[in-house]
mmCIF file of C-alpha atoms and ligand atoms in Angstrom:
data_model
loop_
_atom_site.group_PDB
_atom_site.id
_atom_site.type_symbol
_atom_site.label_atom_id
_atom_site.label_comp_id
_atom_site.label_asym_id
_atom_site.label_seq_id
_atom_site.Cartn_x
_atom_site.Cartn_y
_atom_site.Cartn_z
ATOM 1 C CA UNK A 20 -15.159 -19.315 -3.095
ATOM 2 C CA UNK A 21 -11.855 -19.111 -4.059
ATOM 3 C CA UNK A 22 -9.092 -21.218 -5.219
ATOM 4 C CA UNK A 23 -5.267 -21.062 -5.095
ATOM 5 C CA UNK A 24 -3.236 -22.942 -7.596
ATOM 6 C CA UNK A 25 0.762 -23.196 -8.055
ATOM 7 C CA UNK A 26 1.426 -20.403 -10.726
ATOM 8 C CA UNK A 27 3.182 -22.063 -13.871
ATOM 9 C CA UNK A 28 4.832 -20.179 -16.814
ATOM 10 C CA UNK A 29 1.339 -20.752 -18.717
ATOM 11 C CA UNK A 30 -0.014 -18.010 -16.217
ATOM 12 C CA UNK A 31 2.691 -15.619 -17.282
ATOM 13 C CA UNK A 32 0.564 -13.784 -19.988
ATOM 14 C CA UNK A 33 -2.692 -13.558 -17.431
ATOM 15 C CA UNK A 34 -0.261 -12.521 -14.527
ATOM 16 C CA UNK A 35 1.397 -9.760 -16.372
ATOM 17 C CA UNK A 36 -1.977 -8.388 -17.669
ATOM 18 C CA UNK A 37 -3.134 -8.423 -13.566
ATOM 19 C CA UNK A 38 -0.065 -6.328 -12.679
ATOM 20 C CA UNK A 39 0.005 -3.921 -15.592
ATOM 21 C CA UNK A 40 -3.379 -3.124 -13.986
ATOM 22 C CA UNK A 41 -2.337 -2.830 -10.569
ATOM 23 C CA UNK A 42 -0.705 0.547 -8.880
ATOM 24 C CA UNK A 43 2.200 0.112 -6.068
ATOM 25 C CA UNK A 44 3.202 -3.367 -9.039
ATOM 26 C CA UNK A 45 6.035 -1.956 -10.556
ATOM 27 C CA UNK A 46 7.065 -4.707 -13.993
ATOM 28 C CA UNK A 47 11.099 -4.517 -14.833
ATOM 29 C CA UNK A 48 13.253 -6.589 -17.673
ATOM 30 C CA UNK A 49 13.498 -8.924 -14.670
ATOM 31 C CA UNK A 50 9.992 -10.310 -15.311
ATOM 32 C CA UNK A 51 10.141 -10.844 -18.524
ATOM 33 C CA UNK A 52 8.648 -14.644 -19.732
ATOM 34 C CA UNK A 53 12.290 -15.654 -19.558
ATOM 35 C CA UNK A 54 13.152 -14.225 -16.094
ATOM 36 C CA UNK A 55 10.495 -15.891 -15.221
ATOM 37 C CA UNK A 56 10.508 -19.522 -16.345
ATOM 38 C CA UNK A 57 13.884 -19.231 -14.880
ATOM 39 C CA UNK A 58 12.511 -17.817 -11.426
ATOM 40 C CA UNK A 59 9.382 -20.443 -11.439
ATOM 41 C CA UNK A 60 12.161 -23.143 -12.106
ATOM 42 C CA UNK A 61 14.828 -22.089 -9.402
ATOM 43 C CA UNK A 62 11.458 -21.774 -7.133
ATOM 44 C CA UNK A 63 9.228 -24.460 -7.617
ATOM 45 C CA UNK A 64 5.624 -24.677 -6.389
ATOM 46 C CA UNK A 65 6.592 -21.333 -4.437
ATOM 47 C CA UNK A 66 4.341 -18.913 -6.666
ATOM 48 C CA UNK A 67 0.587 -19.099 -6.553
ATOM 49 C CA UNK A 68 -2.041 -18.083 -8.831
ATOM 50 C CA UNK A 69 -5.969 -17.621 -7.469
ATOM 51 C CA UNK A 70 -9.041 -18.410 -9.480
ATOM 52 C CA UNK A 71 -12.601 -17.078 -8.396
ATOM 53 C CA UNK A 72 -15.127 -18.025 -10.413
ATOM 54 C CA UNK A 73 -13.224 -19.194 -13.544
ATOM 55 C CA UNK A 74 -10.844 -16.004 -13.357
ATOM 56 C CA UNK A 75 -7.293 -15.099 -12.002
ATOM 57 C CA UNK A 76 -8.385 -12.645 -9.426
ATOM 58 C CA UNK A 77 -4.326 -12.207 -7.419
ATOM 59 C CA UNK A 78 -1.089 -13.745 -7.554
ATOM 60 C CA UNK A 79 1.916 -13.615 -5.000
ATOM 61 C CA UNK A 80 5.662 -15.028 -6.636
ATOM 62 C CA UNK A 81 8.305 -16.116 -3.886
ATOM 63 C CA UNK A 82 11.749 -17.860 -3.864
ATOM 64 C CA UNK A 83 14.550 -18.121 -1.513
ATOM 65 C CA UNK A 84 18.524 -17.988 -1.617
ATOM 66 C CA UNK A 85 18.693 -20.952 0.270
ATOM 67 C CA UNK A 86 18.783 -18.885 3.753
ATOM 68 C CA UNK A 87 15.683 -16.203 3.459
ATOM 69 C CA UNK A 88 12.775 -16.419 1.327
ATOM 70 C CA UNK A 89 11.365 -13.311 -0.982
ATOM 71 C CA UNK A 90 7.813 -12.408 -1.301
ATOM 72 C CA UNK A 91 7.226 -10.253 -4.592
ATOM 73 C CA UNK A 92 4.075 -9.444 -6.716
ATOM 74 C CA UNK A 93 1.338 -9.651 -4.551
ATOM 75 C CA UNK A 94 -2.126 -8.493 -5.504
ATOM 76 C CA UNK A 95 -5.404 -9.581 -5.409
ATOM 77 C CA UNK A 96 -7.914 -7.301 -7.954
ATOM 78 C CA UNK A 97 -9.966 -4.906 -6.198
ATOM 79 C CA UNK A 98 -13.499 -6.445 -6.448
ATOM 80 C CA UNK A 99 -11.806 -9.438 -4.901
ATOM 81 C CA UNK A 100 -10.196 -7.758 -2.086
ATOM 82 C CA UNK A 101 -11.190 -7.961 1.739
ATOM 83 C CA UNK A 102 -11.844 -11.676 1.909
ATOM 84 C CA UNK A 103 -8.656 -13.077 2.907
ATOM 85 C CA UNK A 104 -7.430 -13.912 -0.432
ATOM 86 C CA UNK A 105 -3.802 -11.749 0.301
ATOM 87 C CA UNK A 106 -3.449 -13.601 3.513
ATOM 88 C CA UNK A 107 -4.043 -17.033 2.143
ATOM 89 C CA UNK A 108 -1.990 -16.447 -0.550
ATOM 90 C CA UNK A 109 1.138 -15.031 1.744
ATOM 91 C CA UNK A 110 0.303 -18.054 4.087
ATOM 92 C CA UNK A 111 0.814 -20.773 0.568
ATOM 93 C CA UNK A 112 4.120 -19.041 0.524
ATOM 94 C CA UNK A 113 5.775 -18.730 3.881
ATOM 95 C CA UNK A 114 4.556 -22.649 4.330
ATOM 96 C CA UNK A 115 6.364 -23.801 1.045
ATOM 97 C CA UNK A 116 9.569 -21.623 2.651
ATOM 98 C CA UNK A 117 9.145 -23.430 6.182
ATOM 99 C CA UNK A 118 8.997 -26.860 4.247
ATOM 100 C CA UNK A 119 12.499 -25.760 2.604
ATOM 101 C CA UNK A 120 13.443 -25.019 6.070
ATOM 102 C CA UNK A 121 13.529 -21.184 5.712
ATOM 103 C CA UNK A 122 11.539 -19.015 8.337
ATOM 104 C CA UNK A 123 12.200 -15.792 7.387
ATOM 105 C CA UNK A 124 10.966 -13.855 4.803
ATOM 106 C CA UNK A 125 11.449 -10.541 3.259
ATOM 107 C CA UNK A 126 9.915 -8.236 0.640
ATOM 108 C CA UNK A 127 10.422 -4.420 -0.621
ATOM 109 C CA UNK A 128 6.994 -2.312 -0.576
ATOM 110 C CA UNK A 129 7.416 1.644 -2.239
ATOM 111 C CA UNK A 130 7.183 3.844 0.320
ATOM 112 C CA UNK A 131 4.422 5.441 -1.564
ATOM 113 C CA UNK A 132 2.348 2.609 -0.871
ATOM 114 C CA UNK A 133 0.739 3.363 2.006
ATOM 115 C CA UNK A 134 -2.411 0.579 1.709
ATOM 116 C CA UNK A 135 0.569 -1.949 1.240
ATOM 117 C CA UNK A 136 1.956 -0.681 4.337
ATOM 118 C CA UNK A 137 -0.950 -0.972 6.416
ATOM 119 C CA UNK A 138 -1.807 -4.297 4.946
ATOM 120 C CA UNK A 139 1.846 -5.819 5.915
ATOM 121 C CA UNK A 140 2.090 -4.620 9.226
ATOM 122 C CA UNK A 141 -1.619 -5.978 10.287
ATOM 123 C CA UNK A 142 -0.388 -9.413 9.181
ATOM 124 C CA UNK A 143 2.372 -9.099 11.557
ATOM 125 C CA UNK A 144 5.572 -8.524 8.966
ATOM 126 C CA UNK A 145 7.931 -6.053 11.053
ATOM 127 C CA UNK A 146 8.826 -2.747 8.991
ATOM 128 C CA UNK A 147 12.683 -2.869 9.150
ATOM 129 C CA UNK A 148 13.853 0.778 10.148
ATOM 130 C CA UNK A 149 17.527 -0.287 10.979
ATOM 131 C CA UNK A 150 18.507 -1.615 7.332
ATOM 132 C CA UNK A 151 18.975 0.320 3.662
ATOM 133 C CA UNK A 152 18.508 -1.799 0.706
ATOM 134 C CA UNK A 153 21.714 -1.234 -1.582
ATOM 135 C CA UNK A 154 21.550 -1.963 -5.292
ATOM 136 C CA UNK A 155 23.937 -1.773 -8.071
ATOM 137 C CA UNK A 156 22.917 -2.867 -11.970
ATOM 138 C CA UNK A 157 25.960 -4.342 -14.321
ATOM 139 C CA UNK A 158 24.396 -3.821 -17.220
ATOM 140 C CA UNK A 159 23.605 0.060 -17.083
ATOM 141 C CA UNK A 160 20.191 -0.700 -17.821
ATOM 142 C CA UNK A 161 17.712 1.852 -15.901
ATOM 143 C CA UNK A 162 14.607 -0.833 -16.036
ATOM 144 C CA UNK A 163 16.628 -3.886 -14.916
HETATM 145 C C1 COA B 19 -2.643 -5.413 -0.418
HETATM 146 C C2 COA B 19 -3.632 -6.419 -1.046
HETATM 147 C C3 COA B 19 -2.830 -7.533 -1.711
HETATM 148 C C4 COA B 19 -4.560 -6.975 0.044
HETATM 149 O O1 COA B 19 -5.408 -7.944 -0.566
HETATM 150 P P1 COA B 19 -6.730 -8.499 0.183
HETATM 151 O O2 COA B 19 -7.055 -9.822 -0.426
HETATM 152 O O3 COA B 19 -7.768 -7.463 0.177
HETATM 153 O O4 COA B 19 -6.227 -8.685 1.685
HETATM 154 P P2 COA B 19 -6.916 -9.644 2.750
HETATM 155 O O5 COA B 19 -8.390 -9.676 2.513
HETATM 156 O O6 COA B 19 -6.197 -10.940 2.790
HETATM 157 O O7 COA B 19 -6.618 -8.828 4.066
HETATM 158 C C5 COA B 19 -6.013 -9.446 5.160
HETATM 159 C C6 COA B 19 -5.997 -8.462 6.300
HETATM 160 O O8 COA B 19 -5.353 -7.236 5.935
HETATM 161 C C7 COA B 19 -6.261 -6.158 6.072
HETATM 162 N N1 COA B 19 -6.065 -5.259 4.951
HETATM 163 C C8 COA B 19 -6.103 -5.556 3.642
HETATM 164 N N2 COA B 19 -5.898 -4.455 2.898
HETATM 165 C C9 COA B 19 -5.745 -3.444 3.790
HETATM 166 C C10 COA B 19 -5.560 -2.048 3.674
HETATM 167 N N3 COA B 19 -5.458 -1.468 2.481
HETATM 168 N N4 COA B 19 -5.453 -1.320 4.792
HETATM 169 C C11 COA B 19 -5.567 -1.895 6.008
HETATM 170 N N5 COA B 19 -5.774 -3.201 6.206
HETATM 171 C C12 COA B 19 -5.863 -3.962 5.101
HETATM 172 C C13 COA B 19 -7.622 -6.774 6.040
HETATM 173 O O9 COA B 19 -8.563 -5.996 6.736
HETATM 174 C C14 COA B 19 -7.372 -8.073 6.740
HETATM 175 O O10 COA B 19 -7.299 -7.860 8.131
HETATM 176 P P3 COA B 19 -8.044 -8.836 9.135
HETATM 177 O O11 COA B 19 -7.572 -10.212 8.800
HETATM 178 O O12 COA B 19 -7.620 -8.341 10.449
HETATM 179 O O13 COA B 19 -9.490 -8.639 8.809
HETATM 180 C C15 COA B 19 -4.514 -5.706 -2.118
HETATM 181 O O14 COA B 19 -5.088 -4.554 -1.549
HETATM 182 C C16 COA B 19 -3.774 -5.313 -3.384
HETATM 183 O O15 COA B 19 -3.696 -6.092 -4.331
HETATM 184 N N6 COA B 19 -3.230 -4.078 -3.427
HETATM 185 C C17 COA B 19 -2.543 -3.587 -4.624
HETATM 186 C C18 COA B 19 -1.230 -4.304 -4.890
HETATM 187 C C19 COA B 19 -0.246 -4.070 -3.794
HETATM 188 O O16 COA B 19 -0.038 -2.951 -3.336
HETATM 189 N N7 COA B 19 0.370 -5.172 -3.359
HETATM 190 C C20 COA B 19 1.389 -5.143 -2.339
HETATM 191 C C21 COA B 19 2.685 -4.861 -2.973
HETATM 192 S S1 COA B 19 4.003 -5.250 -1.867
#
């Protein structure tokens, strides 16, 4: 049995560790502790953490602008996988967005992950083919 908790800036060590581990998770200067206490603040009870037998086993992070909500960071570990644990977690998410009143969600994916792929489109998120995600960085900094 599983359990899924809000994820709180004492999970940020444990988290971290989990996606270090995880291909298709890539970690920038944007999730650093700070980023994140700031993200978990801006966001509350929006990010969720799940134990299975006394151990983090996945985590998802989302937020929202105020008009769409962002899914990032999800990943349950492998011996974990298969048993609904992603889709619960994504569910804890897109319900904390539709009590903020925001129904739409979106999230980036690599294109190199191909599982990820899969694994959206069966839960019914639509793969966007007539938008390009633009990006500029201030700071000059490659890993921002
Ligand atoms: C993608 C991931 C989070 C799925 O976790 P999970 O807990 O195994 O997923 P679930 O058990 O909730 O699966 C829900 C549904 O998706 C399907 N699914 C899950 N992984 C899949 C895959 N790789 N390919 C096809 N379908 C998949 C399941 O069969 C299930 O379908 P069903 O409800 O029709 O039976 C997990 O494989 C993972 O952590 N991957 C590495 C990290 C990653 O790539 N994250 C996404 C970054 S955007």
């Amino acid at each position: 049995m599983f359990n899924i908790r809000v994820m709180t800036l004492d999970d940020y060590d444990a988290v971290m560790d989990l996606m270090r581990k995880t291909p298709g998770i890539s970690l920038r200067d944007a999730d650093s502790r700070e980023s994140t206490s700031r993200y978990l603040q801006r966001n509350p009870d929006m990010s969720f953490v799940v134990e299975i037998d006394g151990t983090l086993g996945g985590c998802v992070m989302c937020g929202h602008d105020g008009r769409r909500g962002y899914l990032q960071h999800l990943l349950v570990l492998p011996d974990y996988r298969g048993q609904g644990i992603a889709h619960a977690l994504v569910d804890r998410c897109l319900s904390s967005l539709e009590g903020q009143g925001i129904v739409k969600c979106h999230l980036d994916v690599f294109k190199t992950n191909e599982a990820a792929a899969r694994f959206w489109q069966r839960q019914g998120w639509q793969l966007r083919e007539d938008i390009d995600r633009y990006s500029f960085i201030r700071s000059g900094n490659g890993n921002a």
